[in-house]
Amino acid sequence: MATQRLRVLSGIQPTAGSFHLGNYLGAVRQWVALQETHDAFYAVVDLHAITIPQDPEELRASTRLAAAQLLGTGLDPTRCTLFVQSHVPEHAQLAWVMNCLTGFGEAARMTQFKDKSAKQGTEGTTVGLFTYPVLQAADILIYNAHRVPVGEDQRQHIELTRDVGERFNARYGPTFTLPEPYILKEAAKIYDLQDPAIKMSKSASSPKGIVWLMDEPAKSAKKFRSAVTDTGTEIRFDRETKPGLSNLLTIYSALTGISVAELEEKFTGQLYGPLKTELAEVFTHWVAPFRARTQEYLDDPAELDRILAEGAEKARAHAAATLADAYEKVGFLPAAQA
Ligand code: AMP
Ligand code: TRP
């Protein structure tokens, strides 16, 4: 008897244009692997993107670019369901119900909200940014996903998802599957190449610290070669005393599948220079086919839109059924046929 596959759901925002290496190694890489073993749903979360002001034309272009990059990394629309969040309006509809089950204080404790709102200032912080994690909970619960592949920074949002889902189930009867975060230990966090104390992020202080997958590979290779490391000479993984070097070892290992221990062995007696040069080459080899595949989809937007339309249709079948069940349990009067 065929065993039922566990379901995964994840989402990525279409905000930065190109993905950076942290997005890929911390999150998207797992998506590709999971489509082989799970019933996988992946969304480009454009509703989340507008919690911060976006230029409309840029948002549309970034949404296609995000989808093209996901396909470029190896997502296969015959193996997973890839869609754009706003194409499945049931997410926003369920989010409203979940908003009404989430405590104000509970939402206010979300560290990502605290960080982002601190950057935006009180007047610049929207209510949408505040309820962002509740929409994320709806994204996950509406598919009854078992696992959510994300980076470490999203753990708190998955916990909130479980809490809110559990509250719904307790109040209205068993409805939602409570999801587990799925976080790869080895590559859960990629750090800035210039400031290895902070994670690689689009809001980095120096553009040299962040590796964009869609950049010219030569440009990224240079960033690896000039990555900040400690003044020592020994190639050894140690987050505390050698954060820069350790980050490079993590990236090298993640891109090649060679363990960090093997890398320490391989580079014994060598200085940091050769490791950086080799990592630059490893990255260039990895990124070239990714860029070529992504470009193929960008050059054929009709095909890309067709893939996304098919994904949305598959997603909606599940989302609509869950939403109808939730609406009924909450006590909404079903709309009669006119
Ligand atoms: P963001 O770019 O912040 O919207 O993140 C998109 C996805 O990439 C999320 O699942 C994050 O957890 C993950 N991510 C972002 N930055 C990093 C990083 N520096 N290291 C690991 N994962 C990351
Ligand atoms: N908040 C996630 C991030 O910043 C993106 C996201 C939205 C997401 N909805 C999701 C991730 C559902 C996993 C599941 O990366």
Coordinates of C-alpha atoms and ligand atoms in Angstrom, one line a residue:
M1 CA 0.0 0.0 0.0
A2 CA 1.3 3.4 -0.9
T3 CA 1.8 5.5 2.2
Q4 CA 0.4 9.0 2.2
R5 CA 3.1 11.6 1.7
L6 CA 3.4 14.2 4.4
R7 CA 2.6 17.7 3.2
V8 CA 5.0 20.7 3.2
L9 CA 4.2 24.3 2.6
S10 CA 6.6 27.2 2.4
G11 CA 6.6 30.8 1.1
I12 CA 9.1 33.4 0.0
Q13 CA 8.6 37.1 -0.5
P14 CA 9.1 38.6 -3.9
T15 CA 10.8 41.7 -2.5
A16 CA 14.5 41.8 -3.2
G17 CA 14.6 41.0 -6.9
S18 CA 17.3 38.4 -6.9
F19 CA 17.4 35.8 -4.1
H20 CA 20.6 35.9 -2.0
L21 CA 22.7 33.0 -0.9
G22 CA 21.0 33.0 2.6
N23 CA 17.6 32.6 1.0
Y24 CA 18.8 29.7 -1.1
L25 CA 20.9 27.8 1.5
G26 CA 18.7 28.6 4.4
A27 CA 15.4 27.8 2.8
V28 CA 14.9 27.2 -0.9
R29 CA 17.4 24.4 -1.2
Q30 CA 15.3 22.3 1.1
W31 CA 12.2 23.0 -1.0
V32 CA 13.8 21.3 -4.0
A33 CA 14.7 18.2 -2.0
L34 CA 11.3 18.0 -0.3
Q35 CA 9.4 17.9 -3.5
E36 CA 10.8 14.4 -4.1
T37 CA 9.5 13.0 -0.8
H38 CA 6.5 15.2 0.2
D39 CA 3.3 16.6 -1.2
A40 CA 4.8 20.1 -1.6
F41 CA 3.2 23.5 -1.8
Y42 CA 5.3 26.6 -2.4
A43 CA 4.1 30.1 -2.6
V44 CA 5.5 33.5 -3.7
V45 CA 4.0 35.5 -1.0
D46 CA 3.1 38.8 -2.6
L47 CA 0.5 39.7 0.1
H48 CA 3.2 39.6 2.7
A49 CA 5.4 41.8 0.5
I50 CA 3.1 44.8 0.7
T51 CA 3.4 45.0 4.4
I52 CA 6.3 47.2 3.4
P53 CA 5.6 49.8 0.6
Q54 CA 6.2 48.3 -2.9
D55 CA 6.3 49.9 -6.3
P56 CA 3.5 48.2 -8.2
E57 CA 5.5 47.5 -11.4
E58 CA 8.4 46.3 -9.4
L59 CA 6.3 44.0 -7.4
R60 CA 4.8 42.4 -10.5
A61 CA 8.3 42.0 -12.0
S62 CA 9.7 40.6 -8.7
T63 CA 6.9 38.1 -8.4
R64 CA 7.7 36.7 -11.8
L65 CA 11.4 36.8 -11.0
A66 CA 10.9 34.9 -7.7
A67 CA 8.9 32.2 -9.5
A68 CA 11.5 32.0 -12.3
Q69 CA 14.3 31.6 -9.7
L70 CA 12.4 28.9 -7.8
L71 CA 12.1 27.0 -11.1
G72 CA 15.7 27.8 -11.8
T73 CA 16.8 26.2 -8.5
G74 CA 15.1 23.0 -9.6
L75 CA 11.4 23.2 -8.5
D76 CA 9.5 21.1 -10.9
P77 CA 5.8 22.0 -11.4
T78 CA 5.0 18.3 -12.1
R79 CA 6.4 17.4 -8.7
C80 CA 5.2 20.3 -6.5
T81 CA 2.5 23.0 -6.5
L82 CA 4.1 26.4 -7.2
F83 CA 1.8 29.4 -7.0
V84 CA 1.4 33.1 -6.2
Q85 CA -0.3 33.8 -2.9
S86 CA -2.7 36.5 -4.2
H87 CA -4.0 34.0 -6.8
V88 CA -5.5 32.0 -4.0
P89 CA -7.8 34.6 -2.2
E90 CA -8.7 32.0 0.5
H91 CA -5.4 32.7 2.3
A92 CA -6.6 36.3 3.1
Q93 CA -10.0 35.0 4.0
L94 CA -8.8 32.5 6.5
A95 CA -6.3 35.0 7.8
W96 CA -9.2 37.2 8.9
V97 CA -10.6 34.4 11.0
M98 CA -7.2 33.7 12.5
N99 CA -6.7 37.4 13.3
C100 CA -9.8 37.1 15.5
L101 CA -8.2 34.2 17.4
T102 CA -4.8 35.9 17.9
G103 CA -4.0 37.9 21.0
F104 CA -2.7 41.4 20.5
G105 CA 0.1 40.7 23.0
E106 CA 0.8 37.4 21.3
A107 CA 1.3 39.2 18.0
A108 CA 3.3 42.0 19.6
R109 CA 5.9 39.4 20.9
M110 CA 7.0 38.4 17.4
T111 CA 10.6 39.4 17.1
Q112 CA 10.5 39.9 13.4
F113 CA 7.7 42.4 13.9
K114 CA 9.7 44.2 16.6
D115 CA 12.8 44.4 14.3
K116 CA 10.9 45.5 11.2
S117 CA 8.7 48.0 13.0
A118 CA 11.7 49.5 14.7
K119 CA 13.1 50.1 11.3
Q120 CA 9.9 51.6 9.9
G121 CA 9.1 53.8 12.9
T122 CA 5.6 54.0 14.5
E123 CA 4.0 56.0 11.7
G124 CA 5.6 53.9 9.0
T125 CA 4.5 50.6 10.6
T126 CA 1.3 49.3 9.2
V127 CA -1.3 47.0 10.8
G128 CA -0.5 44.7 8.0
L129 CA 3.0 44.3 9.2
F130 CA 1.6 43.5 12.7
T131 CA -0.7 40.8 11.5
Y132 CA 1.9 39.4 8.9
P133 CA 2.5 36.3 11.0
V134 CA -1.2 35.6 11.2
L135 CA -1.4 35.6 7.4
Q136 CA 1.5 33.3 7.4
A137 CA -0.3 31.0 9.8
A138 CA -3.3 31.0 7.4
D139 CA -0.9 30.1 4.5
I140 CA 0.2 27.0 6.4
L141 CA -3.0 25.9 8.1
I142 CA -5.2 26.2 4.9
Y143 CA -3.2 23.3 3.4
N144 CA -3.0 21.3 6.6
A145 CA 0.7 21.2 6.1
H146 CA 2.7 18.9 8.4
R147 CA 6.1 20.5 7.9
V148 CA 7.3 24.0 7.1
P149 CA 10.8 24.3 5.6
V150 CA 12.2 27.7 6.6
G151 CA 15.3 29.4 8.1
E152 CA 15.8 29.6 11.8
D153 CA 14.4 33.1 12.0
Q154 CA 10.9 31.8 11.1
R155 CA 10.7 29.4 14.0
Q156 CA 8.6 31.8 16.2
H157 CA 6.1 32.2 13.4
I158 CA 5.6 28.5 13.1
E159 CA 5.0 28.3 16.8
L160 CA 2.4 31.0 16.5
T161 CA 0.8 29.0 13.7
R162 CA 0.6 26.0 16.0
D163 CA -0.9 28.0 18.8
V164 CA -3.5 29.7 16.7
G165 CA -4.4 26.4 14.9
E166 CA -4.7 24.6 18.2
R167 CA -6.9 27.4 19.6
F168 CA -9.2 27.0 16.6
N169 CA -9.3 23.3 17.0
A170 CA -10.1 23.6 20.7
R171 CA -12.9 26.1 20.2
Y172 CA -14.5 24.7 17.1
G173 CA -13.4 21.0 16.9
P174 CA -10.5 19.3 15.1
T175 CA -9.9 21.1 11.9
F176 CA -6.3 22.0 11.3
T177 CA -3.1 19.9 11.3
L178 CA -0.5 21.5 13.5
P179 CA 2.7 22.0 11.6
E180 CA 6.3 21.4 12.6
P181 CA 9.1 23.7 11.5
Y182 CA 11.6 21.9 9.3
I183 CA 15.0 23.6 9.7
L184 CA 18.2 22.2 8.4
K185 CA 20.9 22.4 11.1
E186 CA 24.0 22.7 8.9
A187 CA 22.9 25.6 6.8
A188 CA 20.2 27.2 8.9
K189 CA 21.9 30.5 8.9
I190 CA 24.3 32.2 6.4
Y191 CA 26.1 35.3 7.6
D192 CA 27.2 38.5 5.9
L193 CA 30.6 38.2 4.1
Q194 CA 31.8 41.5 5.5
D195 CA 30.2 41.4 8.9
P196 CA 29.9 37.7 10.0
A197 CA 28.2 38.8 13.2
I198 CA 24.9 39.5 11.3
K199 CA 23.0 37.3 9.0
M200 CA 23.2 37.8 5.2
S201 CA 20.2 40.0 4.5
K202 CA 19.0 42.4 1.9
S203 CA 19.2 45.2 4.4
A204 CA 23.0 44.6 4.9
S205 CA 25.1 47.6 5.5
S206 CA 27.7 46.8 2.9
P207 CA 26.7 45.5 -0.6
K208 CA 29.9 43.5 -0.6
G209 CA 28.6 41.3 2.3
I210 CA 25.7 39.9 0.3
V211 CA 25.8 37.4 -2.6
W212 CA 22.9 37.8 -5.1
L213 CA 22.2 34.7 -7.1
M214 CA 21.3 36.7 -10.2
D215 CA 24.4 38.9 -10.2
E216 CA 27.2 38.4 -12.6
P217 CA 29.1 35.4 -11.1
A218 CA 32.4 37.4 -11.4
K219 CA 31.0 40.0 -9.1
S220 CA 30.1 37.4 -6.5
A221 CA 33.4 35.6 -6.9
K222 CA 35.1 38.8 -5.9
K223 CA 33.0 39.1 -2.8
F224 CA 34.0 35.6 -1.7
R225 CA 37.7 36.4 -2.3
S226 CA 37.5 39.6 -0.2
A227 CA 35.3 38.1 2.6
V228 CA 36.2 39.2 6.1
T229 CA 38.0 36.6 8.2
D230 CA 40.0 36.6 11.4
T231 CA 43.7 37.3 11.5
G232 CA 44.6 33.7 12.3
T233 CA 45.9 31.1 9.9
E234 CA 44.3 27.8 10.9
I235 CA 41.3 26.5 8.8
R236 CA 39.0 25.3 11.6
F237 CA 35.3 25.7 12.1
D238 CA 34.7 27.8 15.2
R239 CA 31.7 30.2 15.2
E240 CA 32.9 32.0 18.3
T241 CA 36.4 32.9 17.4
K242 CA 36.4 32.4 13.6
P243 CA 32.9 33.5 12.5
G244 CA 33.9 34.7 9.0
L245 CA 35.9 31.6 8.2
S246 CA 33.2 29.3 9.7
N247 CA 30.6 31.0 7.5
L248 CA 32.7 30.3 4.4
L249 CA 33.1 26.6 5.4
T250 CA 29.3 26.4 5.9
I251 CA 28.7 27.8 2.4
Y252 CA 31.4 25.6 0.8
S253 CA 29.9 22.5 2.5
A254 CA 26.4 23.3 1.6
L255 CA 27.2 23.9 -2.1
T256 CA 29.2 20.8 -2.5
G257 CA 27.9 18.3 0.0
I258 CA 31.5 17.9 1.4
S259 CA 31.3 17.9 5.2
V260 CA 32.9 20.7 7.2
A261 CA 35.2 18.1 8.8
E262 CA 36.4 16.9 5.4
L263 CA 37.0 20.5 4.4
E264 CA 39.1 21.2 7.5
E265 CA 41.1 18.2 6.5
K266 CA 41.4 19.2 2.9
F267 CA 42.7 22.7 3.7
T268 CA 45.0 21.6 6.6
G269 CA 48.2 23.7 6.5
Q270 CA 46.8 26.2 4.0
L271 CA 46.1 29.9 4.5
Y272 CA 42.6 31.4 4.0
G273 CA 43.4 32.7 0.5
P274 CA 43.2 29.4 -1.3
L275 CA 40.0 28.5 0.4
K276 CA 38.4 31.8 -0.6
T277 CA 39.5 31.4 -4.2
E278 CA 38.3 27.8 -4.4
L279 CA 34.9 28.8 -2.8
A280 CA 34.6 31.5 -5.4
E281 CA 35.0 28.9 -8.1
V282 CA 32.6 26.4 -6.5
F283 CA 30.0 29.1 -6.3
T284 CA 30.5 30.2 -9.9
H285 CA 30.1 26.6 -11.1
W286 CA 27.0 26.2 -9.1
V287 CA 25.4 29.5 -10.0
A288 CA 25.9 29.5 -13.8
P289 CA 23.3 26.8 -14.7
F290 CA 20.9 28.3 -12.1
R291 CA 21.1 31.6 -13.9
A292 CA 20.6 30.1 -17.3
R293 CA 17.5 28.2 -16.2
T294 CA 16.0 31.2 -14.5
Q295 CA 16.7 33.3 -17.6
E296 CA 14.8 30.8 -19.8
Y297 CA 11.6 31.3 -17.7
L298 CA 12.1 35.1 -17.7
D299 CA 12.4 35.1 -21.5
D300 CA 9.1 33.2 -21.7
P301 CA 6.7 35.0 -19.4
A302 CA 3.6 33.3 -21.0
E303 CA 4.9 29.9 -20.0
L304 CA 5.8 31.1 -16.6
D305 CA 2.3 32.6 -16.1
R306 CA 0.8 29.3 -17.3
I307 CA 2.8 27.3 -14.7
L308 CA 1.6 29.7 -12.0
A309 CA -2.0 29.5 -13.1
E310 CA -1.9 25.7 -13.0
G311 CA -0.3 25.9 -9.5
A312 CA -3.0 28.3 -8.3
E313 CA -5.7 26.0 -9.5
K314 CA -4.3 23.0 -7.7
A315 CA -3.7 25.1 -4.6
R316 CA -7.2 26.6 -4.6
A317 CA -8.8 23.1 -4.7
H318 CA -7.3 22.5 -1.3
A319 CA -7.6 26.0 0.1
A320 CA -11.3 26.4 -0.8
A321 CA -12.2 23.1 0.9
T322 CA -10.4 24.0 4.1
L323 CA -11.9 27.5 4.2
A324 CA -15.4 26.2 3.7
D325 CA -15.0 23.8 6.6
A326 CA -13.6 26.6 8.8
Y327 CA -16.3 29.1 7.8
E328 CA -19.0 26.5 8.6
K329 CA -17.4 25.7 12.0
V330 CA -17.1 29.4 12.9
G331 CA -20.9 29.8 12.3
F332 CA -21.0 31.8 9.1
L333 CA -24.3 31.5 7.3
P334 CA -23.7 29.8 4.0
A335 CA -24.6 32.0 1.0
A336 CA -27.6 30.4 -0.7
Q337 CA -27.7 30.2 -4.5
A338 CA -29.5 33.3 -5.8
Ligands
AMP1 P1 13.6 36.9 3.5 O1 14.6 37.2 2.5 O2 14.0 37.4 4.9 O3 12.2 37.1 3.1 O4 13.7 35.3 3.8 C1 13.3 34.3 2.9 C2 13.7 32.9 3.4 O5 15.1 32.8 3.5 C3 13.2 32.7 4.8 O6 12.8 31.3 5.0 C4 14.4 32.9 5.7 O7 14.4 32.1 6.9 C5 15.6 32.5 4.8 N1 16.7 33.3 5.0 C6 16.9 34.7 4.8 N2 18.1 35.1 5.1 C7 18.8 34.0 5.6 C8 20.1 33.8 6.0 N3 21.0 34.8 6.1 N4 20.5 32.5 6.4 C9 19.6 31.5 6.3 N5 18.3 31.6 5.8 C10 17.9 32.9 5.5
TRP2 N1 7.5 35.0 6.6 C1 8.3 34.2 5.7 C2 9.7 34.8 5.5 O1 9.9 35.9 5.8 C3 7.6 34.0 4.4 C4 6.3 33.2 4.5 C5 5.1 33.7 4.3 C6 6.2 31.8 4.8 N2 4.2 32.7 4.4 C7 4.8 31.6 4.7 C8 7.1 30.9 5.1 C9 4.4 30.3 5.0 C10 6.7 29.6 5.3 C11 5.3 29.3 5.3 O2 10.5 34.2 5.0

